[in-house]
Amino acid sequence: MFATLKKNIFLSLACLLCFSLAALPAYANDLDLFKGQQGVIKISGGTAHIPVMKEAAKQVMSAYPDIRITIAGGGSGVGIKQVGEKMVQIGNAGRKATDQEIEQYGLVLFKWAIDGVGAVVNPENPVHALTSTQLQDIYAGKITNWKELGGIDRAINLYTRDEASGTREVFWKKALNKGDIIASANVVVSNGAMKTAVANDPYALGYVSVGHIDASVQPVSLDGVVPSNETVKDGSYPVARGLYSITSGEPQGAVKAFIDFLFSPSGQQIAAAKGFIPVR
Amino acid sequence: MPILSRTLERLFFLAAIGSALLTAAIFLLLCQLGKPLFQHGGLGTLLCSPWNPGHGQYGIYPMIVGSLSIAFLSVLISFPFSLGCAFFITHFGPLALRRKLLNLVRFMTSIPTVVYGFVALFLLVPFMREYLTGGSGLNILTASLMLAVLIAPTMIIFFVDSLQRVPLSYRQAVDALGGSPAQQLLYVVLPMAWPGILNGLLLGLGRAMGDTLISLMLAGNAVAVPTAMTQAARTLTAHIALVMAADFASMEFQSIFACGIFLYLFTALLIVALRLVGRLSPRGL
């Protein structure tokens, strides 16, 4: 137990270090978008987006200190709701807003990257491959022991996300084929919490955004295809979705500059560096 | 001066009326916002049916069971320990230690819940998973144990207060009659202090019922109705936190108002119980 703990602490430290070292050189002229702009940009919503938002905000704020950017999580549902209610200027979502939401709030959607969602297990787990049918049966509660999949004789600890999660929606639609998720599955609140849960539980099966997959969790291949940047990009791994930043009405001023920055070579490079597939 | 004092009096009166009205208004707002749900199938069905949004069921029965079992189990675990601790602080402990212990307990009330949750996630959960409960280690028992730690300081402080309020002359009388410290505690101090102890108990229960983060992090949040302590469960508060993010207009979102109403009524009942206890015991302190 303590060995795992120590390993986890080490891993988290390693992650922190990577994040701090991975400051990317921005193309200077992309940041010119913000020339003459000032004010506060509040961002909230999808937890998959956060690494990209943080890096982009850091670059913008170091070049233009007059612009303050705050970033909060909450999940796709929160992002759409808060930008609709004008509590934030940019709401992030890992799913398309529903037609009703778009109409009701006058939302404008910007899809700046594509993200896969992959099943993950603990690195100690010998099971690294599942078929779609197996995955659906596990989540439906028909397969309950790792032994049935060639693993050890322990019950499968299932993890899923809350109803408002964009990650959950795409996994449920495209990996589970809209099949049932058994009611006894554990529910966690974010991609980060899912990773922590699976990294700490040797008998866990969960799913995270491909951008979040690192050494602390083992991706599970689905029908022989491992979820990774490459397989999502070339389309061979089918469980993928767009990452959206949403504004209420056409963006103006600093908010417009920030959206444009996400689509600029610098912004797209950040997305790629954080494990997503850029759209340009 | 009289004008000033009259103005102040009015201000305080307005403040009192205002906070009373606000409490009532919150309840009315909850009922108003939860209205679509009641029309959907009535409050009864809502409180008794399962949660399965995929099949149009938005009942909060599993969460009620989860909340009640986690709250009561944590009080059950915490009560004997807290009472023992309070006895130690007021009667049995070495004098030098009593003060320090009480200060420690006071300090414990200020530790943020998330710290407990986080520590438990890395220490208690793996232990439960490997040695005690099996499964994922996220279950009712794990959450209750941590919640018991969380509510213990509140209970201990209440217990110590009411034990200390027993007049010294009564206790000296027992000493004079040759009673042992244990006899003094059992026959004089406890009967005098029990309303205060019950108050502390109910307050602890209320706190356990209202806590969100511990159960959200440690209870597993599964929506199945739990049938054993070793199974995952979702509490009403965790449910609110989880569903809060759902689409504003969705039925999922509406269901959190039903949770709110249930929690509100439960807390109100607890407070009524508190008042009754206070009134029914003229003898106590």
Short mmCIF file of C-alpha atoms in Angstrom, two decimals, chain A:
data_model
loop_
_atom_site.label_atom_id
_atom_site.label_comp_id
_atom_site.label_asym_id
_atom_site.label_seq_id
_atom_site.Cartn_x
_atom_site.Cartn_y
_atom_site.Cartn_z
CA MET A 1 0.00 0.00 0.00
CA PHE A 2 2.71 2.46 0.95
CA ALA A 3 4.71 1.50 -2.09
CA THR A 4 1.79 2.53 -4.30
CA LEU A 5 1.37 5.72 -2.35
CA LYS A 6 5.00 6.63 -2.74
CA LYS A 7 4.83 5.86 -6.42
CA ASN A 8 1.77 8.07 -6.78
CA ILE A 9 3.38 10.98 -5.01
CA PHE A 10 6.37 10.57 -7.25
CA LEU A 11 4.14 10.50 -10.31
CA SER A 12 2.28 13.62 -9.30
CA LEU A 13 5.54 15.43 -8.66
CA ALA A 14 6.78 14.31 -12.04
CA CYS A 15 3.58 15.62 -13.65
CA LEU A 16 3.96 18.96 -11.89
CA LEU A 17 7.52 19.21 -13.09
CA CYS A 18 6.51 18.42 -16.67
CA PHE A 19 3.79 21.07 -16.58
CA SER A 20 6.15 23.71 -15.30
CA LEU A 21 8.86 22.83 -17.82
CA ALA A 22 6.51 22.59 -20.76
CA ALA A 23 6.16 26.32 -21.23
CA LEU A 24 5.94 26.66 -24.96
CA PRO A 25 7.47 29.38 -27.06
CA ALA A 26 4.61 31.38 -28.54
CA TYR A 27 4.76 32.84 -32.00
CA ALA A 28 5.15 36.45 -31.01
CA ASN A 29 2.74 37.80 -33.59
CA ASP A 30 -0.12 35.58 -32.39
CA LEU A 31 -0.09 37.42 -29.08
CA ASP A 32 -0.43 40.71 -30.98
CA LEU A 33 -4.14 39.91 -31.11
CA PHE A 34 -4.31 41.25 -27.57
CA LYS A 35 -2.66 44.59 -28.37
CA GLY A 36 -4.62 47.41 -26.72
CA GLN A 37 -6.98 45.01 -24.99
CA GLN A 38 -7.59 44.87 -21.27
CA GLY A 39 -10.05 43.55 -18.71
CA VAL A 40 -10.98 40.27 -17.12
CA ILE A 41 -11.83 37.09 -19.00
CA LYS A 42 -13.62 34.52 -16.87
CA ILE A 43 -13.55 30.96 -18.15
CA SER A 44 -15.29 27.91 -16.70
CA GLY A 45 -16.63 24.51 -17.70
CA GLY A 46 -15.17 21.35 -19.23
CA THR A 47 -12.35 19.85 -17.19
CA ALA A 48 -10.65 18.39 -20.28
CA HIS A 49 -9.98 21.93 -21.54
CA ILE A 50 -8.21 23.16 -18.42
CA PRO A 51 -4.56 22.32 -19.29
CA VAL A 52 -4.86 24.22 -22.59
CA MET A 53 -6.69 27.16 -21.01
CA LYS A 54 -4.03 27.45 -18.30
CA GLU A 55 -1.14 27.50 -20.75
CA ALA A 56 -2.88 29.95 -23.09
CA ALA A 57 -3.78 32.22 -20.17
CA LYS A 58 -0.22 32.14 -18.90
CA GLN A 59 1.20 33.21 -22.24
CA VAL A 60 -1.37 35.96 -22.70
CA MET A 61 -1.05 37.32 -19.17
CA SER A 62 2.74 37.39 -19.21
CA ALA A 63 2.73 39.38 -22.45
CA TYR A 64 -0.24 41.62 -21.57
CA PRO A 65 -0.55 42.08 -17.79
CA ASP A 66 -3.61 44.30 -18.28
CA ILE A 67 -5.62 41.23 -19.18
CA ARG A 68 -6.61 38.97 -16.29
CA ILE A 69 -7.87 35.48 -17.06
CA THR A 70 -9.51 33.23 -14.46
CA ILE A 71 -10.12 29.54 -15.13
CA ALA A 72 -12.55 27.30 -13.30
CA GLY A 73 -13.74 23.74 -13.90
CA GLY A 74 -17.20 22.42 -13.23
CA GLY A 75 -17.83 20.26 -16.29
CA SER A 76 -19.41 20.88 -19.68
CA GLY A 77 -22.87 21.50 -18.25
CA VAL A 78 -21.57 24.21 -15.95
CA GLY A 79 -19.66 25.85 -18.80
CA ILE A 80 -22.73 26.08 -21.02
CA LYS A 81 -24.97 27.22 -18.19
CA GLN A 82 -22.61 29.87 -16.83
CA VAL A 83 -21.82 31.41 -20.21
CA GLY A 84 -25.54 31.37 -21.00
CA GLU A 85 -26.31 33.16 -17.75
CA LYS A 86 -23.41 35.55 -18.55
CA MET A 87 -21.59 34.61 -15.33
CA VAL A 88 -18.46 33.93 -17.40
CA GLN A 89 -17.30 35.21 -20.79
CA ILE A 90 -16.18 31.83 -22.12
CA GLY A 91 -17.82 28.52 -21.25
CA ASN A 92 -15.98 25.37 -22.21
CA ALA A 93 -17.78 22.18 -23.16
CA GLY A 94 -16.70 18.76 -24.34
CA ARG A 95 -19.99 18.35 -26.11
CA LYS A 96 -22.07 20.40 -28.50
CA ALA A 97 -24.59 22.56 -26.69
CA THR A 98 -28.11 21.30 -27.38
CA ASP A 99 -30.17 23.20 -29.97
CA GLN A 100 -32.40 24.33 -27.13
CA GLU A 101 -29.45 25.75 -25.20
CA ILE A 102 -28.06 27.50 -28.28
CA GLU A 103 -31.41 29.06 -29.06
CA GLN A 104 -32.30 29.97 -25.48
CA TYR A 105 -28.99 31.69 -24.70
CA GLY A 106 -27.87 32.79 -28.18
CA LEU A 107 -24.66 30.78 -27.89
CA VAL A 108 -21.83 30.79 -30.43
CA LEU A 109 -19.69 27.65 -30.52
CA PHE A 110 -15.98 27.45 -31.38
CA LYS A 111 -14.50 23.99 -31.86
CA TRP A 112 -10.74 24.34 -31.55
CA ALA A 113 -9.59 20.77 -30.97
CA ILE A 114 -10.64 17.14 -31.04
CA ASP A 115 -10.28 14.85 -28.06
CA GLY A 116 -10.64 11.12 -27.70
CA VAL A 117 -12.05 9.37 -24.66
CA GLY A 118 -10.34 6.15 -23.71
CA ALA A 119 -11.00 3.42 -21.17
CA VAL A 120 -8.23 3.22 -18.57
CA VAL A 121 -7.15 0.73 -15.91
CA ASN A 122 -4.54 0.76 -13.16
CA PRO A 123 -0.98 0.15 -14.47
CA GLU A 124 -0.80 -2.99 -12.30
CA ASN A 125 -3.73 -4.52 -14.16
CA PRO A 126 -2.67 -7.11 -16.77
CA VAL A 127 -5.82 -6.56 -18.87
CA HIS A 128 -4.87 -4.05 -21.59
CA ALA A 129 -7.35 -4.89 -24.33
CA LEU A 130 -11.13 -5.17 -24.53
CA THR A 131 -13.65 -5.54 -27.32
CA SER A 132 -16.62 -3.19 -27.60
CA THR A 133 -18.93 -5.99 -26.55
CA GLN A 134 -16.83 -6.74 -23.48
CA LEU A 135 -16.74 -3.07 -22.51
CA GLN A 136 -20.51 -2.75 -22.92
CA ASP A 137 -21.07 -5.94 -20.90
CA ILE A 138 -18.83 -4.67 -18.10
CA TYR A 139 -20.61 -1.34 -17.88
CA ALA A 140 -23.98 -3.08 -18.07
CA GLY A 141 -22.98 -5.28 -15.14
CA LYS A 142 -22.87 -8.58 -17.07
CA ILE A 143 -19.12 -9.08 -16.61
CA THR A 144 -18.15 -8.36 -13.02
CA ASN A 145 -14.81 -10.06 -12.41
CA TRP A 146 -11.38 -9.39 -13.96
CA LYS A 147 -10.91 -13.19 -14.12
CA GLU A 148 -13.43 -13.37 -16.96
CA LEU A 149 -11.17 -11.05 -18.95
CA GLY A 150 -7.91 -12.83 -18.20
CA GLY A 151 -7.04 -10.79 -15.13
CA ILE A 152 -6.88 -11.68 -11.44
CA ASP A 153 -9.81 -12.96 -9.41
CA ARG A 154 -11.15 -9.63 -8.13
CA ALA A 155 -14.38 -7.78 -8.74
CA ILE A 156 -14.18 -5.00 -11.32
CA ASN A 157 -14.52 -1.59 -9.67
CA LEU A 158 -16.39 0.51 -12.20
CA TYR A 159 -16.01 4.27 -12.35
CA THR A 160 -18.13 6.65 -14.37
CA ARG A 161 -18.81 10.38 -14.53
CA ASP A 162 -21.82 12.48 -13.56
CA GLU A 163 -24.70 13.16 -15.97
CA ALA A 164 -23.46 16.61 -16.97
CA SER A 165 -20.05 15.37 -18.15
CA GLY A 166 -19.16 15.75 -21.81
CA THR A 167 -16.59 12.97 -21.42
CA ARG A 168 -19.29 10.64 -20.16
CA GLU A 169 -21.61 11.57 -22.99
CA VAL A 170 -19.19 10.71 -25.77
CA PHE A 171 -18.05 7.52 -24.03
CA TRP A 172 -21.63 6.43 -23.51
CA LYS A 173 -22.63 7.24 -27.09
CA LYS A 174 -19.65 5.91 -28.98
CA ALA A 175 -17.94 3.32 -26.77
CA LEU A 176 -20.95 1.89 -24.94
CA ASN A 177 -23.27 2.36 -27.91
CA LYS A 178 -25.78 4.04 -25.55
CA GLY A 179 -25.91 0.92 -23.44
CA ASP A 180 -26.81 0.92 -19.77
CA ILE A 181 -24.34 1.91 -17.08
CA ILE A 182 -25.00 -0.16 -13.97
CA ALA A 183 -26.31 1.85 -11.03
CA SER A 184 -23.67 0.54 -8.64
CA ALA A 185 -20.82 2.18 -10.60
CA ASN A 186 -18.83 4.77 -8.65
CA VAL A 187 -19.30 8.34 -9.87
CA VAL A 188 -16.46 10.88 -9.88
CA VAL A 189 -16.64 14.58 -10.70
CA SER A 190 -13.83 15.35 -13.13
CA ASN A 191 -11.20 13.91 -15.49
CA GLY A 192 -8.61 14.58 -12.81
CA ALA A 193 -10.65 12.80 -10.13
CA MET A 194 -11.13 9.85 -12.48
CA LYS A 195 -7.39 9.60 -13.04
CA THR A 196 -6.69 9.75 -9.30
CA ALA A 197 -9.34 7.11 -8.63
CA VAL A 198 -8.03 4.69 -11.25
CA ALA A 199 -4.38 5.34 -10.39
CA ASN A 200 -5.12 4.42 -6.77
CA ASP A 201 -7.39 1.44 -7.32
CA PRO A 202 -5.70 -1.67 -8.80
CA TYR A 203 -9.08 -3.16 -9.78
CA ALA A 204 -10.57 -0.06 -11.39
CA LEU A 205 -11.98 0.47 -14.84
CA GLY A 206 -12.76 4.05 -15.83
CA TYR A 207 -12.47 6.41 -18.77
CA VAL A 208 -10.72 9.73 -19.30
CA SER A 209 -10.06 12.25 -22.01
CA VAL A 210 -7.04 11.06 -24.07
CA GLY A 211 -5.30 14.33 -23.19
CA HIS A 212 -5.31 13.23 -19.55
CA ILE A 213 -3.75 9.81 -20.12
CA ASP A 214 -0.26 9.63 -18.63
CA ALA A 215 1.94 7.10 -16.86
CA SER A 216 -0.35 6.89 -13.83
CA VAL A 217 -3.05 5.06 -15.79
CA GLN A 218 -2.95 2.33 -18.44
CA PRO A 219 -5.02 2.96 -21.58
CA VAL A 220 -7.12 0.00 -22.72
CA SER A 221 -7.28 -0.76 -26.41
CA LEU A 222 -10.79 -0.96 -27.81
CA ASP A 223 -11.22 -3.63 -30.51
CA GLY A 224 -7.45 -3.62 -30.92
CA VAL A 225 -7.00 0.15 -31.22
CA VAL A 226 -5.16 1.93 -28.40
CA PRO A 227 -6.62 5.36 -27.61
CA SER A 228 -3.86 7.88 -28.35
CA ASN A 229 -3.35 11.17 -30.15
CA GLU A 230 -2.33 9.38 -33.33
CA THR A 231 -5.25 6.95 -33.45
CA VAL A 232 -7.78 9.67 -32.65
CA LYS A 233 -6.25 11.94 -35.28
CA ASP A 234 -6.29 9.36 -38.10
CA GLY A 235 -9.82 8.37 -37.11
CA SER A 236 -9.04 4.73 -36.34
CA TYR A 237 -10.06 5.23 -32.70
CA PRO A 238 -13.72 6.17 -32.94
CA VAL A 239 -14.55 7.46 -29.46
CA ALA A 240 -13.82 11.16 -29.96
CA ARG A 241 -15.52 14.52 -29.62
CA GLY A 242 -14.89 18.18 -30.29
CA LEU A 243 -13.64 20.54 -27.59
CA TYR A 244 -15.70 23.69 -27.67
CA SER A 245 -15.31 27.15 -26.25
CA ILE A 246 -18.62 28.92 -26.17
CA THR A 247 -19.55 32.57 -25.97
CA SER A 248 -22.90 34.22 -25.48
CA GLY A 249 -23.35 36.13 -28.73
CA GLU A 250 -20.44 36.98 -31.03
CA PRO A 251 -17.30 37.54 -28.89
CA GLN A 252 -15.92 41.08 -28.54
CA GLY A 253 -12.65 42.66 -27.48
CA ALA A 254 -10.34 40.59 -25.31
CA VAL A 255 -12.67 37.59 -25.43
CA LYS A 256 -12.57 37.60 -29.22
CA ALA A 257 -8.78 37.90 -29.07
CA PHE A 258 -8.61 34.89 -26.76
CA ILE A 259 -10.79 32.76 -29.05
CA ASP A 260 -8.72 33.86 -32.07
CA PHE A 261 -5.59 33.00 -30.11
CA LEU A 262 -6.87 29.45 -29.58
CA PHE A 263 -7.16 29.09 -33.36
CA SER A 264 -3.78 30.73 -34.05
CA PRO A 265 -0.68 28.56 -34.62
CA SER A 266 0.38 29.20 -31.00
CA GLY A 267 -3.00 28.18 -29.59
CA GLN A 268 -3.19 25.11 -31.78
CA GLN A 269 0.34 24.17 -30.73
CA ILE A 270 -0.67 24.36 -27.07
CA ALA A 271 -3.64 22.08 -27.77
CA ALA A 272 -1.36 19.58 -29.49
CA ALA A 273 1.19 19.72 -26.68
CA LYS A 274 -1.51 18.98 -24.10
CA GLY A 275 -2.54 15.85 -25.98
CA PHE A 276 -5.41 17.06 -28.17
CA ILE A 277 -5.79 17.09 -31.91
CA PRO A 278 -5.74 20.64 -33.32
CA VAL A 279 -8.40 21.49 -35.89
CA ARG A 280 -6.05 23.56 -38.08
#
